[in-house]
Coordinates of C-alpha atoms in Angstrom, one line a residue:
Chain F
M1 CA 27.6 -0.4 28.6
K2 CA 25.8 1.5 31.3
K3 CA 22.1 1.8 31.9
V4 CA 20.9 5.4 32.4
G5 CA 17.4 6.2 33.5
N6 CA 14.6 3.8 32.7
Q7 CA 15.6 2.4 29.3
S8 CA 18.6 4.2 27.9
Y9 CA 22.1 2.9 27.6
M10 CA 25.5 4.7 27.3
L11 CA 28.2 2.7 25.5
E12 CA 31.4 2.5 27.3
N13 CA 33.4 2.0 24.1
P14 CA 31.5 3.9 21.4
V15 CA 30.9 1.7 18.3
N16 CA 32.4 2.8 15.0
I17 CA 30.4 3.0 11.9
A18 CA 33.1 2.1 9.4
A19 CA 31.1 2.2 6.2
T20 CA 27.6 2.4 4.7
A21 CA 26.1 1.5 1.4
S22 CA 22.8 2.1 -0.2
I23 CA 20.9 1.0 -3.3
V24 CA 17.6 2.4 -4.3
G25 CA 15.0 2.1 -7.0
P26 CA 14.0 4.4 -9.9
K27 CA 11.3 6.3 -7.9
E28 CA 14.0 7.3 -5.3
K29 CA 16.3 8.2 -8.1
G30 CA 13.8 10.9 -9.1
G31 CA 13.8 12.2 -5.5
P32 CA 15.7 15.0 -4.0
L33 CA 18.4 12.8 -2.3
H34 CA 19.3 10.8 -5.5
Q35 CA 22.9 12.0 -5.6
F36 CA 23.7 10.6 -2.1
F37 CA 22.9 7.0 -2.9
D38 CA 25.5 4.6 -4.1
Q39 CA 23.5 3.1 -6.8
C40 CA 20.1 3.9 -8.4
L41 CA 18.3 1.1 -10.3
E42 CA 16.5 1.7 -13.6
D43 CA 13.7 -0.8 -13.0
E44 CA 12.2 -2.6 -10.0
F45 CA 12.9 -6.1 -11.3
W46 CA 16.7 -5.7 -11.7
G47 CA 16.8 -8.6 -14.0
E48 CA 15.0 -10.9 -11.6
K49 CA 11.7 -12.8 -12.2
S50 CA 9.8 -11.6 -9.1
W51 CA 9.9 -8.6 -6.9
E52 CA 10.7 -10.7 -3.9
S53 CA 13.9 -11.9 -5.6
A54 CA 14.7 -8.4 -6.8
E55 CA 14.5 -7.2 -3.2
S56 CA 16.8 -10.1 -2.1
K57 CA 19.3 -9.1 -4.8
I58 CA 19.2 -5.4 -3.6
V59 CA 20.0 -6.6 0.0
K60 CA 22.8 -8.9 -1.3
E61 CA 24.4 -6.3 -3.4
T62 CA 24.1 -3.6 -0.8
V63 CA 25.7 -5.7 1.9
N64 CA 28.5 -6.8 -0.5
M65 CA 29.1 -3.1 -1.3
A66 CA 29.2 -2.1 2.3
I67 CA 31.6 -4.9 3.2
S68 CA 33.9 -4.1 0.4
K69 CA 33.8 -0.3 1.2
S70 CA 34.9 -1.2 4.8
G71 CA 37.9 -3.1 3.6
I72 CA 37.3 -5.9 6.1
A73 CA 37.3 -9.4 4.8
A74 CA 34.0 -11.2 4.9
R75 CA 35.3 -13.9 7.1
D76 CA 36.2 -11.4 9.8
F77 CA 32.6 -10.5 10.5
D78 CA 31.1 -12.0 13.6
F79 CA 27.4 -11.3 12.9
C80 CA 25.0 -10.0 10.4
F81 CA 21.8 -8.4 11.7
A82 CA 19.2 -7.8 9.1
G83 CA 15.5 -7.8 8.4
D84 CA 12.8 -6.6 6.1
L85 CA 9.0 -6.5 5.6
L86 CA 8.3 -9.6 3.7
N87 CA 6.7 -12.6 5.4
Q88 CA 9.3 -14.4 7.5
C89 CA 11.9 -11.9 6.4
I90 CA 12.8 -13.7 3.2
A91 CA 14.3 -10.7 1.5
S92 CA 17.1 -10.7 4.1
S93 CA 17.6 -14.4 4.5
F94 CA 17.5 -15.2 0.8
G95 CA 19.7 -12.2 -0.1
L96 CA 22.3 -13.1 2.6
R97 CA 22.3 -16.9 2.2
E98 CA 25.7 -16.8 0.4
T99 CA 27.5 -14.4 2.7
N100 CA 28.9 -17.0 5.1
I101 CA 28.5 -14.6 8.1
P102 CA 26.5 -15.8 11.2
F103 CA 23.0 -14.3 10.5
I104 CA 20.5 -13.0 13.1
G105 CA 17.2 -12.1 11.4
L106 CA 15.3 -9.2 13.0
F107 CA 11.9 -7.9 12.6
G108 CA 10.9 -4.5 13.9
A109 CA 8.7 -3.5 10.9
C110 CA 10.1 -0.2 9.6
S111 CA 12.3 0.2 12.7
T112 CA 14.4 -2.8 11.7
F113 CA 17.5 -0.8 10.6
V114 CA 18.0 1.0 13.8
E115 CA 17.0 -2.1 15.7
S116 CA 19.9 -3.9 14.0
M117 CA 22.4 -1.2 14.8
L118 CA 21.2 -1.1 18.4
V119 CA 21.7 -4.9 18.8
A120 CA 25.0 -4.9 16.9
S121 CA 26.4 -2.1 19.0
S122 CA 25.5 -3.8 22.3
F123 CA 27.1 -7.0 21.0
I124 CA 30.3 -5.0 20.1
D125 CA 30.4 -2.9 23.3
G126 CA 29.8 -6.1 25.4
G127 CA 32.8 -7.7 23.8
F128 CA 30.9 -10.5 22.0
A129 CA 31.8 -9.2 18.5
T130 CA 34.3 -7.1 16.7
N131 CA 32.8 -6.5 13.3
C132 CA 29.0 -6.6 12.4
V133 CA 27.0 -6.0 9.4
C134 CA 23.6 -4.3 9.7
A135 CA 21.0 -4.1 6.9
A136 CA 17.4 -3.5 6.2
S137 CA 15.4 -3.4 3.0
S138 CA 12.0 -2.8 1.5
H139 CA 10.5 -2.9 -2.0
F140 CA 7.4 -0.9 -3.2
C141 CA 6.1 -3.6 -5.3
S142 CA 6.5 -6.6 -2.9
A143 CA 5.1 -4.5 -0.1
E144 CA 2.1 -3.4 -2.1
K145 CA 1.5 -7.0 -3.1
Q146 CA 1.7 -8.2 0.5
F147 CA 0.0 -5.5 2.4
R148 CA -2.3 -3.8 -0.1
F149 CA -3.5 -4.4 -3.7
P150 CA -2.1 -5.7 -7.0
L151 CA -0.1 -3.0 -8.7
E152 CA -2.4 -2.9 -11.8
L153 CA -5.5 -2.4 -9.8
G154 CA -7.0 1.0 -10.6
N155 CA -7.5 2.4 -7.2
Q156 CA -6.8 5.8 -5.6
R157 CA -4.4 6.2 -2.8
P158 CA -5.7 8.1 0.2
Q159 CA -4.0 11.4 1.1
S160 CA -2.6 9.9 4.3
S161 CA -1.0 6.9 2.5
Q162 CA 2.8 6.6 2.2
W163 CA 5.0 5.2 -0.6
T164 CA 7.1 2.3 0.4
V165 CA 10.8 3.0 -0.5
T166 CA 12.5 0.5 -2.9
G167 CA 15.9 0.0 -1.6
S168 CA 18.3 -1.2 1.0
G169 CA 20.8 0.3 3.3
S170 CA 23.7 -1.4 5.1
A171 CA 26.1 -0.2 7.8
I172 CA 29.3 -1.9 9.0
L173 CA 29.8 -1.5 12.7
T174 CA 33.3 -2.1 14.2
K175 CA 35.0 -2.1 17.6
D176 CA 37.8 0.3 16.5
G177 CA 37.8 3.1 14.0
T178 CA 37.7 6.9 13.6
G179 CA 34.0 7.4 13.7
P180 CA 31.2 8.4 13.5
F181 CA 30.4 6.6 16.7
I182 CA 27.3 5.2 18.2
T183 CA 27.4 6.5 21.7
S184 CA 24.0 5.7 23.3
F185 CA 20.7 4.2 22.5
T186 CA 17.2 4.0 23.8
P187 CA 15.2 0.9 22.7
G188 CA 11.5 1.7 22.4
K189 CA 8.4 0.3 24.0
I190 CA 5.3 -0.7 22.1
V191 CA 2.9 2.1 22.1
D192 CA -0.7 1.7 20.7
M193 CA -2.5 4.9 20.0
G194 CA -5.6 3.1 18.9
I195 CA -5.3 4.1 15.2
K196 CA -6.9 1.4 13.0
D197 CA -6.4 3.0 9.6
A198 CA -3.6 1.1 7.8
N199 CA -3.4 4.1 5.4
N200 CA -2.4 6.4 8.1
M201 CA 0.8 4.8 9.5
G202 CA 2.4 8.1 10.4
A203 CA -0.4 8.8 12.9
A204 CA -0.2 5.2 14.3
M205 CA 3.6 5.4 14.9
A206 CA 3.9 9.0 16.1
G207 CA 3.0 8.1 19.7
A208 CA 5.7 5.5 19.9
A209 CA 8.2 8.0 18.5
E210 CA 7.1 10.6 21.1
D211 CA 7.5 8.1 23.9
T212 CA 11.0 7.0 22.9
L213 CA 12.1 10.5 22.2
I214 CA 11.0 11.9 25.5
R215 CA 12.3 8.9 27.3
H216 CA 15.7 9.4 25.7
F217 CA 15.8 13.1 26.7
K218 CA 14.8 12.3 30.3
D219 CA 17.1 9.3 30.7
T220 CA 20.2 11.1 29.3
G221 CA 19.4 14.5 30.7
R222 CA 19.8 16.0 27.2
N223 CA 17.4 18.3 25.5
P224 CA 16.6 18.6 21.8
S225 CA 19.3 21.3 21.1
Y226 CA 22.0 18.8 22.2
Y227 CA 21.6 17.3 18.7
D228 CA 22.5 19.0 15.4
A229 CA 19.7 17.0 13.8
I230 CA 17.1 14.5 14.9
F231 CA 15.7 12.1 12.3
T232 CA 12.8 9.8 12.4
G233 CA 12.3 6.9 10.0
D234 CA 9.1 7.1 8.2
L235 CA 6.5 9.1 10.0
G236 CA 5.8 11.1 6.7
H237 CA 4.4 14.5 6.5
I238 CA 1.4 13.9 8.7
G239 CA 3.3 11.9 11.3
K240 CA 6.1 14.5 11.4
D241 CA 3.6 17.3 12.2
I242 CA 2.0 15.1 14.9
L243 CA 5.3 14.3 16.6
I244 CA 6.3 18.0 16.7
D245 CA 2.9 18.7 18.3
L246 CA 3.1 15.8 20.7
A247 CA 6.7 16.7 21.8
S248 CA 5.8 20.4 22.3
S249 CA 2.8 19.3 24.4
K250 CA 5.3 17.7 26.7
G251 CA 7.6 20.7 26.7
Y252 CA 10.2 19.7 24.1
N253 CA 10.6 21.9 21.1
I254 CA 12.1 19.9 18.3
K255 CA 10.8 22.0 15.4
S256 CA 14.1 23.6 14.3
N257 CA 16.4 20.5 14.1
Y258 CA 14.0 17.7 13.4
N259 CA 13.2 16.0 10.1
D260 CA 11.8 12.7 8.8
C261 CA 13.5 10.4 6.3
G262 CA 10.1 9.7 4.6
V263 CA 9.7 13.5 4.1
L264 CA 13.3 13.9 2.8
I265 CA 13.4 11.0 0.3
F266 CA 10.6 12.1 -2.0
D267 CA 9.4 15.4 -3.4
K268 CA 5.7 15.3 -2.2
D269 CA 4.4 17.6 -4.9
K270 CA 6.4 16.4 -7.9
Q271 CA 6.3 12.7 -7.2
D272 CA 2.7 12.4 -5.8
T273 CA 3.8 10.3 -2.8
H274 CA 1.1 11.8 -0.6
S275 CA 2.4 11.6 3.0
G276 CA 5.9 10.6 2.0
G277 CA 8.1 7.5 2.0
S278 CA 7.9 4.5 4.3
G279 CA 9.3 1.0 4.8
C280 CA 12.4 -0.4 6.3
G281 CA 14.4 0.8 3.4
C282 CA 13.4 4.4 4.0
I283 CA 15.6 5.3 7.0
A284 CA 18.2 2.6 5.9
T285 CA 18.8 4.3 2.6
V286 CA 18.6 7.9 3.9
F287 CA 20.9 7.1 6.8
S288 CA 23.4 5.1 4.7
G289 CA 23.3 7.6 1.8
Y290 CA 22.6 11.1 3.1
I291 CA 23.0 11.2 6.9
Y292 CA 26.2 9.3 7.0
K293 CA 27.8 11.5 4.4
M294 CA 26.7 14.6 6.3
L295 CA 28.4 13.2 9.3
Q296 CA 31.6 12.4 7.4
E297 CA 31.6 15.9 6.1
K298 CA 31.1 17.2 9.6
Q299 CA 27.9 18.9 8.6
Y300 CA 26.3 17.2 11.6
K301 CA 28.4 16.3 14.7
K302 CA 25.6 14.9 16.8
V303 CA 22.6 13.1 15.4
L304 CA 19.7 11.3 17.0
L305 CA 18.4 8.5 14.6
M306 CA 15.1 7.2 15.5
A307 CA 13.4 4.5 13.4
T308 CA 9.7 4.0 13.7
G309 CA 7.7 0.8 13.0
A310 CA 4.1 -0.2 12.6
L311 CA 3.7 -3.6 14.2
M312 CA 0.9 -5.0 12.1
N313 CA 0.1 -7.3 9.2
S314 CA -2.7 -7.6 6.7
T315 CA -4.5 -10.1 8.8
S316 CA -4.5 -8.0 11.9
S317 CA -5.8 -5.0 10.0
Q318 CA -8.6 -7.1 8.4
Q319 CA -9.5 -8.3 11.8
G320 CA -10.0 -4.7 12.9
E321 CA -7.1 -4.5 15.3
S322 CA -5.5 -1.2 16.0
I323 CA -1.8 -0.6 14.9
P324 CA 0.8 -0.7 17.7
G325 CA 3.8 1.4 16.9
I326 CA 7.5 1.2 18.1
A327 CA 10.5 3.5 17.8
H328 CA 14.1 2.8 18.6
A329 CA 16.7 5.6 18.9
I330 CA 20.5 5.7 18.7
S331 CA 22.7 8.7 19.0
I332 CA 25.6 9.1 16.6
E333 CA 28.4 11.4 17.4
L334 CA 31.7 12.3 15.8
Chain T
M1 CA -28.3 6.4 -33.3
D2 CA -30.3 7.5 -30.3
W3 CA -28.2 10.4 -29.0
Y4 CA -30.7 11.3 -26.3
M5 CA -30.4 7.8 -24.9
I6 CA -26.6 8.0 -24.9
L7 CA -26.7 11.3 -23.0
K8 CA -29.0 9.7 -20.4
A9 CA -26.6 6.7 -20.1
F10 CA -23.8 9.2 -19.5
I11 CA -25.7 11.1 -16.8
V12 CA -27.1 8.1 -14.9
G13 CA -23.9 6.1 -15.2
G14 CA -21.8 9.1 -14.0
A15 CA -24.2 9.7 -11.2
L16 CA -23.9 6.2 -9.8
C17 CA -20.1 6.6 -9.9
I18 CA -20.3 9.9 -8.0
I19 CA -22.3 8.2 -5.2
A20 CA -19.5 5.5 -5.0
Q21 CA -16.8 8.2 -5.0
I22 CA -18.5 10.0 -2.1
L23 CA -18.6 6.8 -0.2
I24 CA -14.9 6.1 -0.8
D25 CA -13.8 9.6 0.2
K26 CA -16.2 10.2 3.1
T27 CA -16.3 6.8 4.7
K28 CA -13.6 4.3 5.4
L29 CA -15.2 1.8 3.0
T30 CA -12.6 0.0 0.8
P31 CA -13.3 -0.2 -2.9
A32 CA -13.9 -4.0 -2.5
R33 CA -16.7 -3.3 0.0
I34 CA -18.2 -0.7 -2.3
L35 CA -18.3 -3.2 -5.2
V36 CA -20.0 -5.8 -3.0
A37 CA -22.5 -3.2 -1.8
Y38 CA -23.3 -2.1 -5.3
V39 CA -23.8 -5.6 -6.7
T40 CA -25.9 -6.6 -3.6
I41 CA -28.1 -3.5 -3.9
G42 CA -28.5 -4.0 -7.6
A43 CA -29.6 -7.6 -7.1
I44 CA -32.1 -6.6 -4.4
L45 CA -33.6 -3.8 -6.5
G46 CA -33.6 -6.2 -9.5
G47 CA -35.5 -8.7 -7.5
L48 CA -38.0 -6.2 -6.5
G49 CA -38.4 -5.3 -10.1
W50 CA -37.5 -1.7 -9.6
Y51 CA -34.1 -1.6 -11.3
K52 CA -35.9 -2.4 -14.6
H53 CA -37.3 1.2 -14.7
L54 CA -33.7 2.6 -14.5
V55 CA -32.6 0.3 -17.3
D56 CA -35.6 1.4 -19.4
F57 CA -34.7 5.0 -18.7
A58 CA -30.9 5.0 -19.1
G59 CA -29.9 1.8 -20.9
C60 CA -26.2 1.1 -20.4
G61 CA -26.1 3.9 -17.8
A62 CA -27.9 1.4 -15.6
T63 CA -26.6 -1.9 -16.9
V64 CA -22.8 -1.2 -17.1
P65 CA -22.3 -0.1 -13.4
L66 CA -22.1 -3.0 -11.0
T67 CA -25.6 -2.5 -9.8
G68 CA -26.6 -3.6 -13.3
F69 CA -24.5 -6.7 -12.8
G70 CA -26.5 -7.4 -9.6
N71 CA -29.8 -6.7 -11.4
L72 CA -28.8 -9.1 -14.2
L73 CA -28.1 -11.9 -11.7
A74 CA -31.4 -11.4 -9.9
K75 CA -33.4 -10.9 -13.1
G76 CA -31.9 -14.2 -14.5
A77 CA -32.8 -16.1 -11.3
V78 CA -36.4 -14.9 -11.3
S79 CA -37.0 -15.7 -15.0
E80 CA -35.3 -19.1 -14.7
V81 CA -37.5 -19.8 -11.6
Q82 CA -40.5 -19.0 -13.7
S83 CA -39.5 -21.6 -16.3
S84 CA -37.8 -24.3 -14.3
G85 CA -38.7 -23.8 -10.6
L86 CA -36.4 -24.0 -7.6
V87 CA -33.4 -25.2 -9.7
G88 CA -33.8 -21.9 -11.6
A89 CA -32.9 -19.9 -8.5
F90 CA -29.5 -21.5 -8.6
T91 CA -28.8 -21.6 -12.4
G92 CA -30.5 -18.4 -13.6
G93 CA -28.3 -15.8 -12.1
I94 CA -25.0 -17.0 -13.3
K95 CA -26.5 -18.0 -16.6
A96 CA -27.7 -14.5 -17.3
A97 CA -24.4 -12.9 -16.2
S98 CA -22.1 -15.6 -17.7
G99 CA -21.0 -13.5 -20.6
G100 CA -19.3 -10.8 -18.4
I101 CA -17.9 -13.3 -15.9
A102 CA -16.5 -15.7 -18.5
A103 CA -15.0 -12.9 -20.5
A104 CA -13.3 -11.4 -17.4
I105 CA -11.8 -14.8 -16.4
F106 CA -10.7 -15.6 -20.0
F107 CA -9.2 -12.2 -20.8
G108 CA -7.7 -12.1 -17.3
Y109 CA -5.9 -15.3 -18.0
I110 CA -4.7 -14.2 -21.4
A111 CA -3.5 -10.9 -19.9
S112 CA -1.5 -12.7 -17.3
L113 CA 0.2 -14.8 -20.1
I114 CA 1.3 -11.8 -22.2
S115 CA 1.9 -9.1 -19.7
K116 CA 3.8 -8.3 -16.5
P117 CA 2.8 -5.7 -13.8
K118 CA 4.7 -2.4 -13.8
I119 CA 5.1 0.2 -11.2
K120 CA 3.0 3.3 -11.4
K121 CA 5.3 5.9 -12.8
Q122 CA 3.4 8.6 -11.1
Chain D
M1 CA -1.1 22.1 22.4
K2 CA -2.4 20.4 25.5
P3 CA -1.1 16.8 26.1
I4 CA -3.5 14.2 24.7
Q5 CA -5.1 12.1 27.3
S6 CA -7.2 9.4 25.5
K7 CA -7.2 7.3 22.3
E8 CA -10.5 9.1 21.3
E9 CA -8.9 12.4 21.7
Y10 CA -5.9 11.3 19.7
Q11 CA -8.1 9.9 16.9
A12 CA -10.0 13.3 16.7
Y13 CA -6.7 15.2 16.6
V14 CA -5.4 12.8 13.8
D15 CA -8.6 13.2 11.8
D16 CA -8.1 16.9 12.0
K17 CA -4.4 16.7 11.0
T18 CA -5.1 14.3 8.0
P19 CA -5.8 16.2 4.8
N20 CA -9.1 15.3 3.1
S21 CA -9.3 13.8 -0.3
P22 CA -10.1 16.5 -3.0
I23 CA -13.7 15.2 -3.1
L24 CA -15.1 17.7 -5.6
K25 CA -12.4 17.0 -8.1
N26 CA -12.7 13.2 -7.5
C27 CA -16.4 13.3 -8.0
F28 CA -16.1 15.4 -11.2
N29 CA -13.5 12.9 -12.6
A30 CA -15.6 10.0 -11.5
F31 CA -18.7 11.4 -13.2
L32 CA -16.8 12.2 -16.4
V33 CA -15.1 8.8 -16.8
G34 CA -18.0 6.7 -15.5
G35 CA -20.5 8.5 -17.7
L36 CA -18.1 8.2 -20.7
I37 CA -17.7 4.4 -20.1
C38 CA -21.5 4.0 -19.9
S39 CA -22.2 6.1 -23.0
I40 CA -19.6 4.1 -24.9
G41 CA -21.6 1.0 -23.8
Q42 CA -24.8 2.7 -25.0
I43 CA -23.2 3.4 -28.4
I44 CA -22.2 -0.3 -28.7
F45 CA -25.8 -1.2 -27.7
E46 CA -27.2 1.1 -30.4
I47 CA -25.0 -0.4 -33.0
C48 CA -26.1 -4.0 -32.0
K49 CA -29.8 -2.8 -32.1
T50 CA -29.4 -1.5 -35.6
R51 CA -28.0 -4.8 -36.7
G52 CA -31.1 -6.6 -35.3
V53 CA -29.5 -8.2 -32.2
D54 CA -32.1 -8.7 -29.4
E55 CA -31.9 -6.6 -26.3
S56 CA -30.4 -9.1 -23.7
T57 CA -27.8 -10.3 -26.2
S58 CA -26.9 -6.8 -26.9
Y59 CA -26.3 -6.0 -23.2
T60 CA -24.1 -9.1 -23.0
I61 CA -22.1 -8.0 -26.0
V62 CA -21.6 -4.5 -24.4
S63 CA -20.4 -6.2 -21.1
M64 CA -18.0 -8.4 -23.0
I65 CA -16.5 -5.6 -25.1
L66 CA -16.1 -3.4 -22.1
V67 CA -14.5 -6.3 -20.2
F68 CA -12.1 -6.9 -23.1
C69 CA -11.1 -3.2 -23.3
S70 CA -10.5 -3.2 -19.5
A71 CA -8.4 -6.3 -19.6
F72 CA -6.5 -5.0 -22.6
L73 CA -5.8 -1.6 -20.9
T74 CA -4.8 -3.4 -17.7
S75 CA -2.3 -5.6 -19.5
L76 CA -0.8 -2.5 -21.1
N77 CA -0.3 -1.1 -17.6
I78 CA -2.6 1.8 -18.4
F79 CA -5.8 1.0 -16.4
N80 CA -4.3 1.8 -13.0
K81 CA -3.4 5.3 -14.3
I82 CA -7.1 5.7 -15.5
G83 CA -8.2 4.4 -12.1
K84 CA -6.0 6.8 -10.2
F85 CA -7.6 9.7 -12.2
A86 CA -11.2 8.5 -12.3
G87 CA -11.5 6.7 -8.9
A88 CA -15.0 5.2 -8.7
G89 CA -15.5 6.3 -12.3
S90 CA -13.6 3.3 -13.6
L91 CA -14.2 1.1 -10.6
I92 CA -18.0 1.1 -10.6
P93 CA -18.7 0.2 -14.3
I94 CA -18.0 -3.5 -15.3
T95 CA -14.5 -2.3 -16.3
G96 CA -13.6 -2.2 -12.6
F97 CA -14.8 -5.7 -12.1
A98 CA -12.7 -6.9 -15.0
N99 CA -9.7 -5.0 -13.8
S100 CA -10.1 -6.5 -10.3
I101 CA -9.8 -10.0 -11.9
V102 CA -7.0 -9.2 -14.4
S103 CA -4.7 -7.3 -12.0
P104 CA -4.2 -10.1 -9.4
A105 CA -3.9 -12.6 -12.3
M106 CA -0.9 -10.6 -13.6
E107 CA 0.4 -9.9 -10.1
Y108 CA 0.6 -13.5 -8.9
K109 CA 1.9 -14.9 -12.2
S110 CA 5.3 -15.3 -10.3
E111 CA 3.6 -17.9 -8.1
G112 CA 2.8 -20.1 -11.2
Y113 CA -0.2 -20.5 -13.4
V114 CA -2.2 -22.8 -11.1
M115 CA -1.8 -21.6 -7.6
G116 CA -0.8 -18.1 -8.7
V117 CA -2.9 -16.9 -11.6
G118 CA -5.6 -19.5 -11.3
A119 CA -6.2 -19.3 -7.5
K120 CA -5.4 -15.6 -6.9
M121 CA -7.5 -14.3 -9.7
F122 CA -10.5 -13.8 -7.4
T123 CA -8.7 -12.2 -4.4
V124 CA -10.4 -8.9 -5.1
A125 CA -13.4 -9.8 -7.3
G126 CA -14.3 -13.0 -5.4
P127 CA -16.6 -11.2 -2.9
V128 CA -18.5 -9.5 -5.7
L129 CA -19.3 -12.9 -7.1
V130 CA -20.1 -14.4 -3.7
Y131 CA -22.5 -11.7 -2.7
G132 CA -24.0 -11.1 -6.1
I133 CA -24.7 -14.8 -6.8
S134 CA -25.9 -15.5 -3.2
T135 CA -28.3 -12.5 -3.3
S136 CA -29.6 -13.6 -6.7
I137 CA -30.3 -17.1 -5.4
L138 CA -32.1 -15.7 -2.4
V139 CA -34.1 -13.4 -4.7
G140 CA -35.1 -16.5 -6.7
I141 CA -36.2 -18.4 -3.6
I142 CA -38.1 -15.5 -2.2
Y143 CA -39.8 -15.1 -5.5
I144 CA -40.9 -18.8 -5.3
I145 CA -42.3 -18.2 -1.8
F146 CA -44.3 -15.2 -2.8
N147 CA -45.5 -16.4 -6.2
T148 CA -46.8 -19.9 -5.3
Q149 CA -48.7 -20.3 -8.5
S150 CA -45.3 -20.4 -10.3
L151 CA -44.0 -23.1 -8.0
I152 CA -42.9 -26.0 -10.1
L153 CA -40.7 -28.1 -7.9
V154 CA -38.6 -30.3 -10.0

């Protein structure tokens, strides 16, 4: 692994993405990407008593599905990197307690999925691991309960609010294989744009996304047209527009090949999701479902995947703190 | 049935809701803060004896919105003070509003026994 | 677009980018539903009056019936749909207060009946009771101070 520029890294041995799996909830089933997901649930409880345990079950089943798709025995995995949005990451740790794979819990808010792939690929490229599992999840109901209001409360959602994706995505990263490969990555810095409105996460995270994106281009000497497609995690409709503006103000035109997973996963008009999808599960399921299949079918040959996270909790927003954002980018090439 | 009174209740109650809706949409006030503001303003207006005129005019148009709940608390406190002094300031408010509060707690408990939350299908 | 230099400039830019709520439609819906709830209350009140129930008891009956209806609709998972349509129209009448007690009670059932339902019931409605009751006590005390002839200290 070689450091280029200020904060980007080129992998000497590109890391193989052997398999992915995704399970989503019923709302996502009604969205435009439904045919790409491995499994769509009929209800949010999935036979469990609470949403928290339903989310754990989604993580567990997604990881098991990804492992069995890869054809690698569970005992041959060196690490599992996973995280979610619930307090102390219980969805991942409870969901994965029976896997018998060394577990490293991660928290990067909604950037967790790319964070886990970034950490796993440096472990593999550095020779510390051969096979790793990466996973992230979120659940609309458990997120509403923890961050906002009870589901049955009769309130209106602001136009800038986003809809937390119910679902989990998992990717199996290995040392050897036929691709797609993770070839480089740019871990992000914490960027605080001073936004305090917890109902406008896209605006809070867009600054961090811009910072990482431009850092990546400068460090690697690439420009936006190097990639067939650039995806951000969950900036939503508002954040996507802001990022396009911010990037163009710095001289990078990403309008033609850039999209956001939160924009893709729901149909804004039909599903009334306002600014789009959000949550760790957003980029995790869209990558594991849609983007990975596009790579396999060679629709895309070079993809920049950049997950964005809002580093806040309900206490900090009640205390009037602004919302710091973060974005991690990895480039995936065939 | 006094249809004119029902119409007045509709208009006054609706108008109080419009004010709250403008506050929600135009300011960053959360619904919880608006409820608190309404109940506090209602209690102050009730204490000053002004809210009574709105109740006389619009009936349930004034008592059903949360300002009416605040008014009821303040009115209860004042009338209990008149009959039993300082203790009345503490007992009067809840006594007057006890019907609504007790009903909300009891029905809330029953609802939690029989029903589970569901996702908004929209 | 010119590069953004300060947080204030960014906030102004974001406010400009964020779509506004459809305030006219929301106000119309709020007026309609809020007015409807109040006039249903008035109808109940009129029925009580014709049966010879005194005024303050009638108002209490109105509150209790509306609270029951709100709790019932919440438990049928309908109230949040009404609330989404009506906004302040269902929030401001006592139905909103009842909903704000019933919805956390249902939500936190998974944490048990004592620390879940019992304790979390007031997470949303608690402040309303705290500020409403405290204000009423202050009103009572101020009334004593300004009407000394009515002062009958126990």
